[in-house]
PDB file of C-alpha atoms in Angstrom:
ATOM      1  CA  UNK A   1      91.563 102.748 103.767  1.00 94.00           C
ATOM      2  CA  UNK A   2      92.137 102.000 107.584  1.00 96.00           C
ATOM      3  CA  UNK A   3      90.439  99.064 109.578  1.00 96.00           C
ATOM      4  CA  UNK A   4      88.189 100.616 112.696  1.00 97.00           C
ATOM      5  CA  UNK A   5      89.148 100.275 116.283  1.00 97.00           C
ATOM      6  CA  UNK A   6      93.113 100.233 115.619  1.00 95.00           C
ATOM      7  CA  UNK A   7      95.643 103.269 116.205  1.00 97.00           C
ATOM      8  CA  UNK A   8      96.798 104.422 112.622  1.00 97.00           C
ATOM      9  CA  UNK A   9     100.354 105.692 112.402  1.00 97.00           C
ATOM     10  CA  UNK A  10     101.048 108.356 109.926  1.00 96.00           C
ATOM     11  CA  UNK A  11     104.201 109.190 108.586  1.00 96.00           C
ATOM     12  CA  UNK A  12     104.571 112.204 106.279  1.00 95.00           C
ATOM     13  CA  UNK A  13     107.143 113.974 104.335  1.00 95.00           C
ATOM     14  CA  UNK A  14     107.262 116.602 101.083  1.00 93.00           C
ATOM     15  CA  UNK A  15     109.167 116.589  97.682  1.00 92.00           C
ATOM     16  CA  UNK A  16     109.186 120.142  96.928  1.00 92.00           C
ATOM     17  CA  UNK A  17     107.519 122.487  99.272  1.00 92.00           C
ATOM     18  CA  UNK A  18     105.805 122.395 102.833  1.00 91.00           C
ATOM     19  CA  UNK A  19     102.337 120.987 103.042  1.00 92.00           C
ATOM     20  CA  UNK A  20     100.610 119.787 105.649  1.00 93.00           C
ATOM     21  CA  UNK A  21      98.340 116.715 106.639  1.00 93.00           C
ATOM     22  CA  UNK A  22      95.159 117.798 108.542  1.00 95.00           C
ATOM     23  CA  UNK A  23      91.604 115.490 108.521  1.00 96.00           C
ATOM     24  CA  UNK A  24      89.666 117.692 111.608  1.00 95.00           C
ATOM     25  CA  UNK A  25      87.696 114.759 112.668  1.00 95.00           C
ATOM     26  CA  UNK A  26      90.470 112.906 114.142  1.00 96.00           C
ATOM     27  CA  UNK A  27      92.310 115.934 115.309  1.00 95.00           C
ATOM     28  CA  UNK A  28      95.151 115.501 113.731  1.00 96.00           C
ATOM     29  CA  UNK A  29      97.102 118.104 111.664  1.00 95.00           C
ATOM     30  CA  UNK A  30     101.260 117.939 110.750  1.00 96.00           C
ATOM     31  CA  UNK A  31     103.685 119.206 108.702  1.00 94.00           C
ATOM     32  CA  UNK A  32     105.088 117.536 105.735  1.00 93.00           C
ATOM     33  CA  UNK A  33     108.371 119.049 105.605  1.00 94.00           C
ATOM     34  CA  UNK A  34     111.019 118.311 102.405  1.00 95.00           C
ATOM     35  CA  UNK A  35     113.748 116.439 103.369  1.00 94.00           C
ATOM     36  CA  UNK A  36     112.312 115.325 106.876  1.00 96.00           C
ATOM     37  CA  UNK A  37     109.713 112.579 108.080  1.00 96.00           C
ATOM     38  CA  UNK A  38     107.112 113.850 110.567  1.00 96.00           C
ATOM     39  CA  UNK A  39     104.619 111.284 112.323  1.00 97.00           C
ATOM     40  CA  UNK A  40     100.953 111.670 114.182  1.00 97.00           C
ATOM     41  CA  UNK A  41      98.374 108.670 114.813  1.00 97.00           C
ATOM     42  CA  UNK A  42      94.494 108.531 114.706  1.00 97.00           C
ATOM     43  CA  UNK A  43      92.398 105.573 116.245  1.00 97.00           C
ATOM     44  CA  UNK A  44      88.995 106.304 114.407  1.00 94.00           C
ATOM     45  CA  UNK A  45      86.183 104.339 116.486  1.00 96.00           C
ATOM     46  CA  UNK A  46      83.657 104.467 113.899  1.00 96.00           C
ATOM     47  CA  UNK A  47      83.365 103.254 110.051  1.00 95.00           C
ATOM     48  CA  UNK A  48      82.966 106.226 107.138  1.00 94.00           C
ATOM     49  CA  UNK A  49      84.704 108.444 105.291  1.00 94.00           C
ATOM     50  CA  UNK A  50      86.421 111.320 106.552  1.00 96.00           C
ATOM     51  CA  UNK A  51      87.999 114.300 104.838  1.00 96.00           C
ATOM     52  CA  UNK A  52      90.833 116.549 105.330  1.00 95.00           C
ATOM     53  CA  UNK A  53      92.770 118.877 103.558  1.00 93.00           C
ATOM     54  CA  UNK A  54      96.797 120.195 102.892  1.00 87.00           C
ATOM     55  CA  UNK A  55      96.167 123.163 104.972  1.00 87.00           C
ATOM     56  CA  UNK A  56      99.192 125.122 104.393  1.00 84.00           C
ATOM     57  CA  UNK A  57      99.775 127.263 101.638  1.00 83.00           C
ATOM     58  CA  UNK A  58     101.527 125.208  99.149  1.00 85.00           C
ATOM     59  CA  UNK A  59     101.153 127.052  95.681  1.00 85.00           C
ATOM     60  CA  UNK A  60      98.979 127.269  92.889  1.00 86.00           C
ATOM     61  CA  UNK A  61      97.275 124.180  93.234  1.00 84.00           C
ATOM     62  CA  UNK A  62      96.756 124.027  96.933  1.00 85.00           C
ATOM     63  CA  UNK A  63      92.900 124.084  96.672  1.00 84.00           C
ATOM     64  CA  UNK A  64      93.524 120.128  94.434  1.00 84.00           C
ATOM     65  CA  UNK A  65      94.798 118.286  97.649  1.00 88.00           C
ATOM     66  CA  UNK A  66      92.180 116.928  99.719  1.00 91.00           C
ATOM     67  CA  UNK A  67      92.393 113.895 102.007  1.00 93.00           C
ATOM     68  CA  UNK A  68      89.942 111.110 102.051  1.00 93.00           C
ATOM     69  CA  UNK A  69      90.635 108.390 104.925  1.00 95.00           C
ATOM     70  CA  UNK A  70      88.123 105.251 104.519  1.00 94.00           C
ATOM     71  CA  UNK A  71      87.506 103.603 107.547  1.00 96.00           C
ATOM     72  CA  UNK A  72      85.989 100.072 106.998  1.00 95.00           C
ATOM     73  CA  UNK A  73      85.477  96.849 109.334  1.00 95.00           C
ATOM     74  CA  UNK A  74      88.158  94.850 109.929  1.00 95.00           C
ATOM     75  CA  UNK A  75      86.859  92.090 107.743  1.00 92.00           C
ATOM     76  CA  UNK A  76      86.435  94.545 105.390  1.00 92.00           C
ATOM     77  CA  UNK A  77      89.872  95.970 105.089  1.00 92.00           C
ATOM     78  CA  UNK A  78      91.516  92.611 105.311  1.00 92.00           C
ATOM     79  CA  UNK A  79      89.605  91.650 102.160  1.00 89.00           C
ATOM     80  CA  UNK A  80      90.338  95.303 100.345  1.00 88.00           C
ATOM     81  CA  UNK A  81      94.225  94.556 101.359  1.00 91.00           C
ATOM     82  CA  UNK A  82      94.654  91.503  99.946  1.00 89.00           C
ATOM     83  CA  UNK A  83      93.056  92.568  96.853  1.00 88.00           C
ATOM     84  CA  UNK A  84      95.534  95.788  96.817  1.00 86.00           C
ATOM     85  CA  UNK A  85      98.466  94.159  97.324  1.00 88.00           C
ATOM     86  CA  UNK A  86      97.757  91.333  94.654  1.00 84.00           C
ATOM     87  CA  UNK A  87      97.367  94.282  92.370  1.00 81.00           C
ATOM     88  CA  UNK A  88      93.465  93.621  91.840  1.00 76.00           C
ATOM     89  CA  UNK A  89      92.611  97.659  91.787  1.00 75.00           C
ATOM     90  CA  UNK A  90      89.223  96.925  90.190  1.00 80.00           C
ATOM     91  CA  UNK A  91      88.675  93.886  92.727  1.00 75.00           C
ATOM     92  CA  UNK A  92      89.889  96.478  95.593  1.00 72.00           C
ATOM     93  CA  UNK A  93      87.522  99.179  94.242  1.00 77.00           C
ATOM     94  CA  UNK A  94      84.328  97.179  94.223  1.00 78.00           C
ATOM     95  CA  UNK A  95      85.067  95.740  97.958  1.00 73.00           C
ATOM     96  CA  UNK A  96      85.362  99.446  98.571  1.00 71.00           C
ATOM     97  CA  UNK A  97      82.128  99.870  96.996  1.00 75.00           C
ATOM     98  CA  UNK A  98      79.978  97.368  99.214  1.00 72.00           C
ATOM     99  CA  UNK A  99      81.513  98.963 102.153  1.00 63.00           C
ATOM    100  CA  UNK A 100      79.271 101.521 102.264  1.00 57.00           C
TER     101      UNK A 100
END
């Protein structure tokens, strides 16, 4: 879950084997590599949900790895955050909910 209209940093790494972090419609694709951090950013410019995939050949459960990046109002998110970080995952769920 991301607020709209700000630059998102991404940092990435692996435990075990290479993966990598790719959602098309922000253009943005890199390596998670064991052992090492790699960073990209996004700045989406509209609300919705956007998908992506691990799109390198990781092993047998490759195809189980999608990416799902929310991207709410900023009103929104602040609300959703506070209720994540309390540790109110049902409360966080259903502001995620109205958000559509």
């Amino acid at each position: 879950v991301v607020p709209v209209d700000t630059t998102v940093r991404v940092l990435v790494t692996a435990a075990d084997v290479l993966h990598a972090f790719a959602v098309p419609s922000f253009g943005i694709k890199v390596d998670a590599v064991p052992g090492r951090s790699n960073e990209t950013w996004f700045h989406a410019r509209r609300t919705g949900m956007y998908y992506g995939q691990c799109s390198e050949l990781c092993g047998k459960d490759h195809a189980f790895m999608p990416i799902a990046v929310r991207v709410v109002e900023r009103d929104q998110y602040d609300a959703w955050l506070e209720a994540a970080s309390g540790g109110d995952l049902a409360g966080a769920t259903a502001l995620l909910a109205q958000a559509q």
